[in-house]
mmCIF file of C-alpha atoms in Angstrom:
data_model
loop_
_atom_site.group_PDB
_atom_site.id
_atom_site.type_symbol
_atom_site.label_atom_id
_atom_site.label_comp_id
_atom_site.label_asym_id
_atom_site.label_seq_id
_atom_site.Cartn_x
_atom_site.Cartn_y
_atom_site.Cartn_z
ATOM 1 C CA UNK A 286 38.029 -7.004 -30.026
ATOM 2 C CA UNK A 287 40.786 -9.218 -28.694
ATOM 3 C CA UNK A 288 42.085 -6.064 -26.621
ATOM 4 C CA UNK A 289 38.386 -5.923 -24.860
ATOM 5 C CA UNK A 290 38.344 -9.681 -24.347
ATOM 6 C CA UNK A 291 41.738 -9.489 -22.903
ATOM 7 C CA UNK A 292 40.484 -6.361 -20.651
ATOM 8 C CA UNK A 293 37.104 -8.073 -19.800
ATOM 9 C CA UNK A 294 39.340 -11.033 -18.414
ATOM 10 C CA UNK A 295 41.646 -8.967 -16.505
ATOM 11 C CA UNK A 296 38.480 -7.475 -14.945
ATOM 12 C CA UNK A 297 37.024 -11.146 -13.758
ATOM 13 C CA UNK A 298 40.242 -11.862 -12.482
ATOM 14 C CA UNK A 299 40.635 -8.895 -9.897
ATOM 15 C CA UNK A 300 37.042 -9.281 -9.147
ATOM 16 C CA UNK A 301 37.559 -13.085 -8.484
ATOM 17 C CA UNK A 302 40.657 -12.384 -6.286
ATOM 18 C CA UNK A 303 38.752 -9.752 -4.378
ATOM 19 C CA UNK A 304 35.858 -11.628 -3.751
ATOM 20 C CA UNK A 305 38.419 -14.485 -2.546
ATOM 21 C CA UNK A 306 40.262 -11.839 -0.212
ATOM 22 C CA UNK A 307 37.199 -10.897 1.410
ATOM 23 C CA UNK A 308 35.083 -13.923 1.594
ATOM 24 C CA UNK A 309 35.542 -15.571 5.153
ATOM 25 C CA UNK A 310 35.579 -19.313 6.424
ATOM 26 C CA UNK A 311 32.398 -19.391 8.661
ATOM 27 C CA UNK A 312 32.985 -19.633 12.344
ATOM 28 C CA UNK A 313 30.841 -21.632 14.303
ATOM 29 C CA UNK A 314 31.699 -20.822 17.399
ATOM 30 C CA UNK A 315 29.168 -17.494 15.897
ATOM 31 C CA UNK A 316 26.230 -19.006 15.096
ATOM 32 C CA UNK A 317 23.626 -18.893 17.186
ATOM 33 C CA UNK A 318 20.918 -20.670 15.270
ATOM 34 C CA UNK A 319 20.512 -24.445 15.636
ATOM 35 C CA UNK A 320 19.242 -25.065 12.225
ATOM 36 C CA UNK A 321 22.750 -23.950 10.797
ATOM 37 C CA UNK A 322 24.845 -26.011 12.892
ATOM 38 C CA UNK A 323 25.406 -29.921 12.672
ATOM 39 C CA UNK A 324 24.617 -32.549 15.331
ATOM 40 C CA UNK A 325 27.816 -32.523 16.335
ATOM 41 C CA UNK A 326 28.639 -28.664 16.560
ATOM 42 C CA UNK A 327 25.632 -28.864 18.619
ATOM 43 C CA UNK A 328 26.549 -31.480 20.786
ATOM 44 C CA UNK A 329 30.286 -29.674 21.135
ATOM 45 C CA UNK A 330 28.890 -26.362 22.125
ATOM 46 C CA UNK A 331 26.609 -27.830 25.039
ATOM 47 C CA UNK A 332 29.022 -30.430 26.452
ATOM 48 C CA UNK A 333 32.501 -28.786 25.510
ATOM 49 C CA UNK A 334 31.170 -24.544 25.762
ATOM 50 C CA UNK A 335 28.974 -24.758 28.244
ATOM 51 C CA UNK A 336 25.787 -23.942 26.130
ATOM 52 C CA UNK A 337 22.739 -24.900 27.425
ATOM 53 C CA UNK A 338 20.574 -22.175 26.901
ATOM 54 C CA UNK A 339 17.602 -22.306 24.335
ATOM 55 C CA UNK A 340 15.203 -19.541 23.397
ATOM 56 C CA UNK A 341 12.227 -21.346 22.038
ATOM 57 C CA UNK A 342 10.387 -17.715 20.638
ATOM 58 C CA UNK A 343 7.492 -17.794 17.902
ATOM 59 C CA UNK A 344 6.539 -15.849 15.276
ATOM 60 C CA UNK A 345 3.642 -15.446 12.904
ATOM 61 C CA UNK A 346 1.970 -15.909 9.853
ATOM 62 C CA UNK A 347 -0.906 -12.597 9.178
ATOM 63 C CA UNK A 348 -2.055 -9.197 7.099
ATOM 64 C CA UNK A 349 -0.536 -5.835 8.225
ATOM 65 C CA UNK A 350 -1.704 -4.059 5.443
ATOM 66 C CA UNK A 351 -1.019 -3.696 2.327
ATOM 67 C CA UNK A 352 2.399 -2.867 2.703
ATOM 68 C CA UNK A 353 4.314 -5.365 4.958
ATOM 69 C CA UNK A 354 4.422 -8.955 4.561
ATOM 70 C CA UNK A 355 2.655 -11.840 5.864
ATOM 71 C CA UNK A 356 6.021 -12.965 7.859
ATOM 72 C CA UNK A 357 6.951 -10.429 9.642
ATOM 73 C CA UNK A 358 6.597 -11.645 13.494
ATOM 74 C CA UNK A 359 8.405 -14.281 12.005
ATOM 75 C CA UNK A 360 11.175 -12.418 10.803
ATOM 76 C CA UNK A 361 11.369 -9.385 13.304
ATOM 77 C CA UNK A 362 11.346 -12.572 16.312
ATOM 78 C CA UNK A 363 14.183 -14.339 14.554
ATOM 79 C CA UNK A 364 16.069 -11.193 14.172
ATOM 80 C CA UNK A 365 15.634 -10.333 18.104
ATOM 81 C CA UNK A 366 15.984 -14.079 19.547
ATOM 82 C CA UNK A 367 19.480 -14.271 18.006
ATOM 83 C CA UNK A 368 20.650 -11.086 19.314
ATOM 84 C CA UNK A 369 19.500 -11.681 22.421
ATOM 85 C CA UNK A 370 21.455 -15.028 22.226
ATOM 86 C CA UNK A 371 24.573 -13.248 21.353
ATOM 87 C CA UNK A 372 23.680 -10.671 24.222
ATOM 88 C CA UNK A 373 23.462 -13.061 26.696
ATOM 89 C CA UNK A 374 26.165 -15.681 25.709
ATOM 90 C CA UNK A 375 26.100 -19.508 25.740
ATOM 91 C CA UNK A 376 22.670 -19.544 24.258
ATOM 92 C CA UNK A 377 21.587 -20.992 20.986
ATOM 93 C CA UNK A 378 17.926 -20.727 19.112
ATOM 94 C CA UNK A 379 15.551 -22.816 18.144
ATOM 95 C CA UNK A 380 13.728 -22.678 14.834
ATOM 96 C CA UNK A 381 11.362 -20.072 14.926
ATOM 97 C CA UNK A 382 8.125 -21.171 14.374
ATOM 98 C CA UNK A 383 5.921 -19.325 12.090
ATOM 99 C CA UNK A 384 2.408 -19.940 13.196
ATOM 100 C CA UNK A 385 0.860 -18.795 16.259
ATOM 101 C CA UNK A 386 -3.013 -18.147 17.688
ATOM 102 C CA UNK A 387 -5.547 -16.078 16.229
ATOM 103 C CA UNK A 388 -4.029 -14.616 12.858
ATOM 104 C CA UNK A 389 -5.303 -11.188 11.918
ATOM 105 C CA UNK A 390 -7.331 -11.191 8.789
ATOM 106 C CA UNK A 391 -8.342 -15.307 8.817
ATOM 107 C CA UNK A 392 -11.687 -15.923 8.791
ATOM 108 C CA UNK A 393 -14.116 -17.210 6.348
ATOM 109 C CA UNK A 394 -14.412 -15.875 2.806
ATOM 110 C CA UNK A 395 -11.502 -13.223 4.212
ATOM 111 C CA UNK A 396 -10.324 -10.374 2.065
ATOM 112 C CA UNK A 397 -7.196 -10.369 3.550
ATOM 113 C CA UNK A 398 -5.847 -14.060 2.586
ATOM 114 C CA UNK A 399 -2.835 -15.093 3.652
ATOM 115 C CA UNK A 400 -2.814 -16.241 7.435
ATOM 116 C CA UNK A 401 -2.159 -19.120 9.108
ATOM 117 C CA UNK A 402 -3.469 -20.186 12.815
ATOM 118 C CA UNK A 403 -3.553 -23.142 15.385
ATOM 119 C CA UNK A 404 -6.067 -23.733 17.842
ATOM 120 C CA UNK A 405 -4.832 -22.765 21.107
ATOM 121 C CA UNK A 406 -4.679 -25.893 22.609
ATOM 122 C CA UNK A 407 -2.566 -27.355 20.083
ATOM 123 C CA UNK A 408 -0.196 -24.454 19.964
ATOM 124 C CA UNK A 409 0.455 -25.454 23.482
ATOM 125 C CA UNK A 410 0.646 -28.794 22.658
ATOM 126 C CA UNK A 411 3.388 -27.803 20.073
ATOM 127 C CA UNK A 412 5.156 -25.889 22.646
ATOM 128 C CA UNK A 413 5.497 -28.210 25.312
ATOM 129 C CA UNK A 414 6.854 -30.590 22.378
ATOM 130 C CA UNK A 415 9.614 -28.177 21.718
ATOM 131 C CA UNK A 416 10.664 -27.485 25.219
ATOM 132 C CA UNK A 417 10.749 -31.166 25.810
ATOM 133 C CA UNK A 418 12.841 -31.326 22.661
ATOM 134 C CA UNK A 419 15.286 -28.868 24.187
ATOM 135 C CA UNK A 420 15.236 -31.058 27.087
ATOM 136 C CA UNK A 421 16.206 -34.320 25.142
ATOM 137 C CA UNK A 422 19.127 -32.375 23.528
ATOM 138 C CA UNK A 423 20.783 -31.397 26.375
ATOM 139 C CA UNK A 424 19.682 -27.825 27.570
ATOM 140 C CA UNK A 425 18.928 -26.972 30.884
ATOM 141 C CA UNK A 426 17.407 -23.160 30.638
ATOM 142 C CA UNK A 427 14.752 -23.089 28.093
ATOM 143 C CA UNK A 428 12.904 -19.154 27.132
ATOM 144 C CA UNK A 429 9.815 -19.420 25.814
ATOM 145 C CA UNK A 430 8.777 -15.976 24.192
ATOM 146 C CA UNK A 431 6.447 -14.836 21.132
ATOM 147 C CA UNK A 432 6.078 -11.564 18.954
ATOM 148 C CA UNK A 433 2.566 -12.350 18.553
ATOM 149 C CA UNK A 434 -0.497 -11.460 20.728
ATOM 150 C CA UNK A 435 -2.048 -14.613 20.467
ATOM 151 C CA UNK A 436 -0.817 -17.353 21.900
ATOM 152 C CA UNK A 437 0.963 -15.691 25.161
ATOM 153 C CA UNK A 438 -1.249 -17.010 27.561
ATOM 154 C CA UNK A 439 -0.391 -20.845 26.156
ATOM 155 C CA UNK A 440 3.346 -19.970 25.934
ATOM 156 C CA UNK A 441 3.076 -19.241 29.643
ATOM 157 C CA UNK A 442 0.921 -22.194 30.455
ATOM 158 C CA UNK A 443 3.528 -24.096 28.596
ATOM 159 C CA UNK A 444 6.306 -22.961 30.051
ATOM 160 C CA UNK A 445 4.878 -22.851 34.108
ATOM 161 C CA UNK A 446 3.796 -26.852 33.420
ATOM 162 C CA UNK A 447 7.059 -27.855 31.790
ATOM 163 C CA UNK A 448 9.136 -26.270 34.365
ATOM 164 C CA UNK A 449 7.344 -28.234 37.214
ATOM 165 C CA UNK A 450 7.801 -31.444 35.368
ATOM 166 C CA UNK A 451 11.580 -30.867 34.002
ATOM 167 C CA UNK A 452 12.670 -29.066 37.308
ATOM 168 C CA UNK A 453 13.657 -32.637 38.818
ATOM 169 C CA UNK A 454 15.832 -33.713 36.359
ATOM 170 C CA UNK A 455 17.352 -30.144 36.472
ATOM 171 C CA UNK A 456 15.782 -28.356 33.416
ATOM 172 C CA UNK A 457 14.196 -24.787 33.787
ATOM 173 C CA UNK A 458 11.558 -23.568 31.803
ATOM 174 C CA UNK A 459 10.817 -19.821 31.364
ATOM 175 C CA UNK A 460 8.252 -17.764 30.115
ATOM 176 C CA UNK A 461 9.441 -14.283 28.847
ATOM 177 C CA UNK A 462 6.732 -11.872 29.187
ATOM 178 C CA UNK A 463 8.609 -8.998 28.047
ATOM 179 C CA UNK A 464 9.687 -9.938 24.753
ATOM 180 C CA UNK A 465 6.269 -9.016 24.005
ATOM 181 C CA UNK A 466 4.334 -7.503 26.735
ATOM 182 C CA UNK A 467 6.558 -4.755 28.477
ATOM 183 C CA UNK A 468 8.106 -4.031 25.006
ATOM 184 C CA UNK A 469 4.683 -2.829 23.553
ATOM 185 C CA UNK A 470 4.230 -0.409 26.621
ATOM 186 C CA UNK A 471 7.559 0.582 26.265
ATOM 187 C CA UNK A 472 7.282 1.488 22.543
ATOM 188 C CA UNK A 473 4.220 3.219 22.805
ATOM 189 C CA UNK A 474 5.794 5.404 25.003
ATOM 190 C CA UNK A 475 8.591 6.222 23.296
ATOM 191 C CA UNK A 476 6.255 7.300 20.054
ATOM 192 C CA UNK A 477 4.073 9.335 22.627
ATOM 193 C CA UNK A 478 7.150 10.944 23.753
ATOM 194 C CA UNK A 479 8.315 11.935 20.559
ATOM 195 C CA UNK A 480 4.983 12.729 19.115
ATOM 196 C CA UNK A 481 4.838 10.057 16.577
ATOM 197 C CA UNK A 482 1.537 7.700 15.956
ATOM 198 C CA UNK A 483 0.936 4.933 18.724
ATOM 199 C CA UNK A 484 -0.409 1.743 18.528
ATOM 200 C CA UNK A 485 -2.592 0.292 15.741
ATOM 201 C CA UNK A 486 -1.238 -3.121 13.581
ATOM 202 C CA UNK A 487 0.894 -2.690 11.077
ATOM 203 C CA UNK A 488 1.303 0.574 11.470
ATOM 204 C CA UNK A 489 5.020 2.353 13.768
ATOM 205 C CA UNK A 490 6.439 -0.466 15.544
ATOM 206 C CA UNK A 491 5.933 -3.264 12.793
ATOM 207 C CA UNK A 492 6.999 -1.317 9.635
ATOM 208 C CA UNK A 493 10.298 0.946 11.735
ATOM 209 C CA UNK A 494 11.188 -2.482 12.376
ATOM 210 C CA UNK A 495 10.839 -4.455 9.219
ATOM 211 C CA UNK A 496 12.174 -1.018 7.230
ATOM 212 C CA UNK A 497 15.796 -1.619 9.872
ATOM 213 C CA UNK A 498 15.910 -5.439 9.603
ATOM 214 C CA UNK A 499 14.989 -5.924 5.977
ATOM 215 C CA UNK A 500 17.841 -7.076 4.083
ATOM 216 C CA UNK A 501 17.016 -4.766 0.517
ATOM 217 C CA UNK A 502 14.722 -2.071 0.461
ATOM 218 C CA UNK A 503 11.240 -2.863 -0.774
ATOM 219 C CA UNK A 504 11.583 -6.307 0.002
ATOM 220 C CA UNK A 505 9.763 -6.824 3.363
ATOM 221 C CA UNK A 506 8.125 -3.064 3.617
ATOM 222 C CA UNK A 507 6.230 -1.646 -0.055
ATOM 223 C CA UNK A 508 7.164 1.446 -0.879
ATOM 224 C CA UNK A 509 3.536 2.522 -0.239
ATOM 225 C CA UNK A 510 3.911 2.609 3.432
ATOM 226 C CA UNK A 511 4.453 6.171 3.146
ATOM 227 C CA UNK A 512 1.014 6.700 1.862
ATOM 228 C CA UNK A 513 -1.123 3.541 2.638
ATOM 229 C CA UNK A 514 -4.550 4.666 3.775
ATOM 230 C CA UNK A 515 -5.407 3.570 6.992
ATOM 231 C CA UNK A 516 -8.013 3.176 9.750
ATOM 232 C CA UNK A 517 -7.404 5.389 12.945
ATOM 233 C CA UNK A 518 -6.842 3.733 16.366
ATOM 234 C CA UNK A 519 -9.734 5.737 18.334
ATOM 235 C CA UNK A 520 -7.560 7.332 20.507
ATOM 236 C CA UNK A 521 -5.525 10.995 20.772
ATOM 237 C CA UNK A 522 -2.524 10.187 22.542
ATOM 238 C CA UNK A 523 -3.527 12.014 25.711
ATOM 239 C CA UNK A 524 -6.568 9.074 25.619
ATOM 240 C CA UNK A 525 -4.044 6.548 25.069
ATOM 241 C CA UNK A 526 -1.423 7.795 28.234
ATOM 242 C CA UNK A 527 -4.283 8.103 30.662
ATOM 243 C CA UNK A 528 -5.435 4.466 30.030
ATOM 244 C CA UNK A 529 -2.007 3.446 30.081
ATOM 245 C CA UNK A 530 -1.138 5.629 33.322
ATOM 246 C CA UNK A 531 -4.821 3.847 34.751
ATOM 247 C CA UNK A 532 -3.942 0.319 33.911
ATOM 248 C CA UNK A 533 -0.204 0.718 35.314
ATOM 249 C CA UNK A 534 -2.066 1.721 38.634
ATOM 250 C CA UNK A 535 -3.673 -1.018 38.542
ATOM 251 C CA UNK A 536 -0.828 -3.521 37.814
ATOM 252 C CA UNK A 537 0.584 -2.047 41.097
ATOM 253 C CA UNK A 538 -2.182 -2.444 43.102
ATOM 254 C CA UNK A 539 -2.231 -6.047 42.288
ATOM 255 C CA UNK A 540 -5.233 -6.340 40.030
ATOM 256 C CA UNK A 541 -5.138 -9.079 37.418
ATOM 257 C CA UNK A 542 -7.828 -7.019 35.209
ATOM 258 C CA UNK A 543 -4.806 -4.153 34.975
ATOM 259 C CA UNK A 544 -2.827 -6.830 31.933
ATOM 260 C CA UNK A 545 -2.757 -5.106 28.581
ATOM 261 C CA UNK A 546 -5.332 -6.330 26.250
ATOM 262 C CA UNK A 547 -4.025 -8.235 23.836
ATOM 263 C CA UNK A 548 -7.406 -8.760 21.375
ATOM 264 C CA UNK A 549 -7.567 -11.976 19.127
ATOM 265 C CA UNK A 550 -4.924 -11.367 17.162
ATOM 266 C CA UNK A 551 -2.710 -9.092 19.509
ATOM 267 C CA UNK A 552 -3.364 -5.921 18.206
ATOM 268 C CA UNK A 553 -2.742 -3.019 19.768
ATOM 269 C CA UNK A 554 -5.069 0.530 20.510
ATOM 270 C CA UNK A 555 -8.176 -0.514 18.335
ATOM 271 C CA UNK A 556 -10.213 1.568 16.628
ATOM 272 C CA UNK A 557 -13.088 3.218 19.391
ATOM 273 C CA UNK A 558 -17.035 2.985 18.412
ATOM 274 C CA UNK A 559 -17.037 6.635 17.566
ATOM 275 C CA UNK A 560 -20.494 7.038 15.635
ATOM 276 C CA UNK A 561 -19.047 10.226 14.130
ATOM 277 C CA UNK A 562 -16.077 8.551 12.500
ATOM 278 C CA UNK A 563 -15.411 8.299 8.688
ATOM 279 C CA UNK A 564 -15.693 5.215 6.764
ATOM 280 C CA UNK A 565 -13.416 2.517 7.205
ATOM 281 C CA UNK A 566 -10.791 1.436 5.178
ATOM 282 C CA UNK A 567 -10.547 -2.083 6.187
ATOM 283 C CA UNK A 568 -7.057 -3.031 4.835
ATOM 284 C CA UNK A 569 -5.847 -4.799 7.315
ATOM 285 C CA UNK A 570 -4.054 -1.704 8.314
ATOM 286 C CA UNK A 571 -5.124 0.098 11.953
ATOM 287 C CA UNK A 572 -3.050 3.211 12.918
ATOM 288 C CA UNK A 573 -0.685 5.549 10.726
ATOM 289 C CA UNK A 574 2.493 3.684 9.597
ATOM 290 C CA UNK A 575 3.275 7.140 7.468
ATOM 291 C CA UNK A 576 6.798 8.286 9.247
ATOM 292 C CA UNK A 577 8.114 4.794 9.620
ATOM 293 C CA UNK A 578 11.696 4.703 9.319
ATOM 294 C CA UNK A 579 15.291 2.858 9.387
ATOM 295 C CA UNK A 580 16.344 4.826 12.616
ATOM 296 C CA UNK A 581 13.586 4.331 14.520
ATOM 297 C CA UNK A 582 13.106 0.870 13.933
ATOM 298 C CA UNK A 583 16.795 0.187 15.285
ATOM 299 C CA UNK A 584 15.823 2.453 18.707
ATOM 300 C CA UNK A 585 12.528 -0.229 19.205
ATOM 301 C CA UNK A 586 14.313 -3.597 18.054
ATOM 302 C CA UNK A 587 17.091 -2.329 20.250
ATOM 303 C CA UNK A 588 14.008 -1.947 23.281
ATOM 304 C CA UNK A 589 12.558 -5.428 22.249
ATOM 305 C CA UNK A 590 16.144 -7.189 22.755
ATOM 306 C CA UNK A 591 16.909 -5.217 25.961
ATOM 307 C CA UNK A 592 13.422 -6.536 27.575
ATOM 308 C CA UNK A 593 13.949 -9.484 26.813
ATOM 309 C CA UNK A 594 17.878 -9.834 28.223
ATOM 310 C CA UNK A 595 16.468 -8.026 31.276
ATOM 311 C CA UNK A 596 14.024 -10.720 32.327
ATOM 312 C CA UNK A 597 16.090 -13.651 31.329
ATOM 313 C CA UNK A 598 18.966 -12.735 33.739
ATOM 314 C CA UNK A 599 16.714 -11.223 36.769
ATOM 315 C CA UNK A 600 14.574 -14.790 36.268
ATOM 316 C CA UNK A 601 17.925 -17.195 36.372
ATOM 317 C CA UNK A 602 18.817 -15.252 39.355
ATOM 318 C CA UNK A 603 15.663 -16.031 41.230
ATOM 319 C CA UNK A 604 16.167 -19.868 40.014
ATOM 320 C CA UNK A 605 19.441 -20.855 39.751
ATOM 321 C CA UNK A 606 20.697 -18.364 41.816
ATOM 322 C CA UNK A 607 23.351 -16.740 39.220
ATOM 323 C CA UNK A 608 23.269 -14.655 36.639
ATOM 324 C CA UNK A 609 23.410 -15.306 32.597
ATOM 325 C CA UNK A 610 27.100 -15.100 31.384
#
């Protein structure tokens, strides 16, 4: 016994002395996220480092099936808006905020509980609060972006009045279409190009994602993703890339009617009237999640972050005349 109790204590010591080696004093000059740094880091990093960038992004509260939870907007635009930070340098994040417009699934006497929604006009109103926050504190380029459908049209509103009243006192305010918009053509054609399911909600895009950025496995993605039934979009994918390949024509000939439908809740290549079609599920779950994975979750967060740099630096070029550092 006393031999065991002496190894036992040998062990906690090296494991102790390990965990001491490899633990590491945080840096702040790496954090990105404003919630984790004090008033005064804050204040250092704008006045002292030049940072005074903000991205102001929102999330979301909803059902995606069965098998992904409520928060994932939340979670995959938290994940995105702080590597885009760290892409572009000099730019810190705002909490994101986890309710948006028109959650998928609320509605009266639901069977898919769990969402949370504002009424457009006060998600606006909760916008232009934040960007004026940013303001107050000291930044002078403020992104305003969202991973949810709902709600893009006030983040734009938001951002095109605030900019018009801030632009005298030197503030910008941006609204950055492609986080979302662009990124959801651009996904959809990379699963049409390599013959994987497009569109739907909670189906490819969502659960790749949340299966690459979840921290454990099982713990934002179930298990049952691999087998979840689930209710078809409506379209083959030759349907889907002519409607694209129509509404792109469109977008070049200058027709506002060629912006990709967004729906109530954002969702993406719904479910056709086909009379012939079998029963619906109606889980919450539209389109085939079934071959979601790690590696292909990486290749679309990796598009979504991309986008969004891509914008940011071609807009601060148009307005300030220079590029991101």
């Amino acid at each position: 016994m006393k031999t065991t109790a002496v190894l036992l204590t040998m062990l906690t010591m090296v494991s102790m002395a390990a965990r001491a080696q490899t633990a590491r004093p945080v840096n702040v000059k790496d954090i990105v996220e404003l919630e984790l740094l004090t008033h005064t880091e804050v204040s250092d990093k704008i006045h002292n480092e030049g940072t005074t960038s903000v991205i102001v992004v929102t999330g979301g509260t909803e059902e995606r099936g069965p098998h992904d939870v409520l928060g994932g907007h939340t979670l995959m635009a938290h994940h995105h808006a702080v590597e885009i930070a760290k892409k572009l340098g000099k730019t810190l994040v705002a909490p994101v905020l986890p309710i948006a417009v028109a959650a998928t699934g609320l509605r009266e006497n639901t069977t898919q509980p769990g969402g949370v929604q504002m009424p457009p006009d006060v998600f606006k109103a909760v916008q232009i609060a934040e960007i004026e926050s940013m303001a107050m504190n000291g930044f002078r380029d403020i992104f305003l972006m969202g991973d949810h459908g709902g709600g893009q049209q006030q983040l734009r509103e938001a951002a095109e009045e605030e900019d018009q009243k801030l632009a005298p006192k030197g503030v910008r305010v941006y609204y950055i279409s492609d986080f979302y918009n662009k990124t959801h053509d651009d996904v959809d054609m990379y699963l049409y190009e390599h013959k994987l399911p497009i569109g739907g909600h909670g189906a490819m895009m969502e659960t790749s994602e949340m299966l690459y950025l979840e921290p454990a496995p099982g713990v934002w993605v179930r298990p049952t993703y691999k087998t979840v039934p689930f209710d078809a979009t409506g379209q083959t994918p030759e349907q889907w890339k002519a409607a694209r390949d129509a509404r792109m024509a469109r977008q070049a000939a200058g027709d506002a009617g060629g912006q990709r439908g967004q729906g109530a809740g954002g969702q993406r290549g719904q479910r056709g009237q086909d009379p012939n079609a079998p029963p619906r599920v109606n889980n919450g779950l539209t389109g085939d999640p079934h071959p979601s994975s790690r590696e292909i979750g990486k290749t679309l967060a990796d598009i979504t972050v991309n986008n969004a740099v891509s914008e940011i630096k071609k807009v601060m070029a148009e307005r300030r005349g220079t590029t991101q550092n």
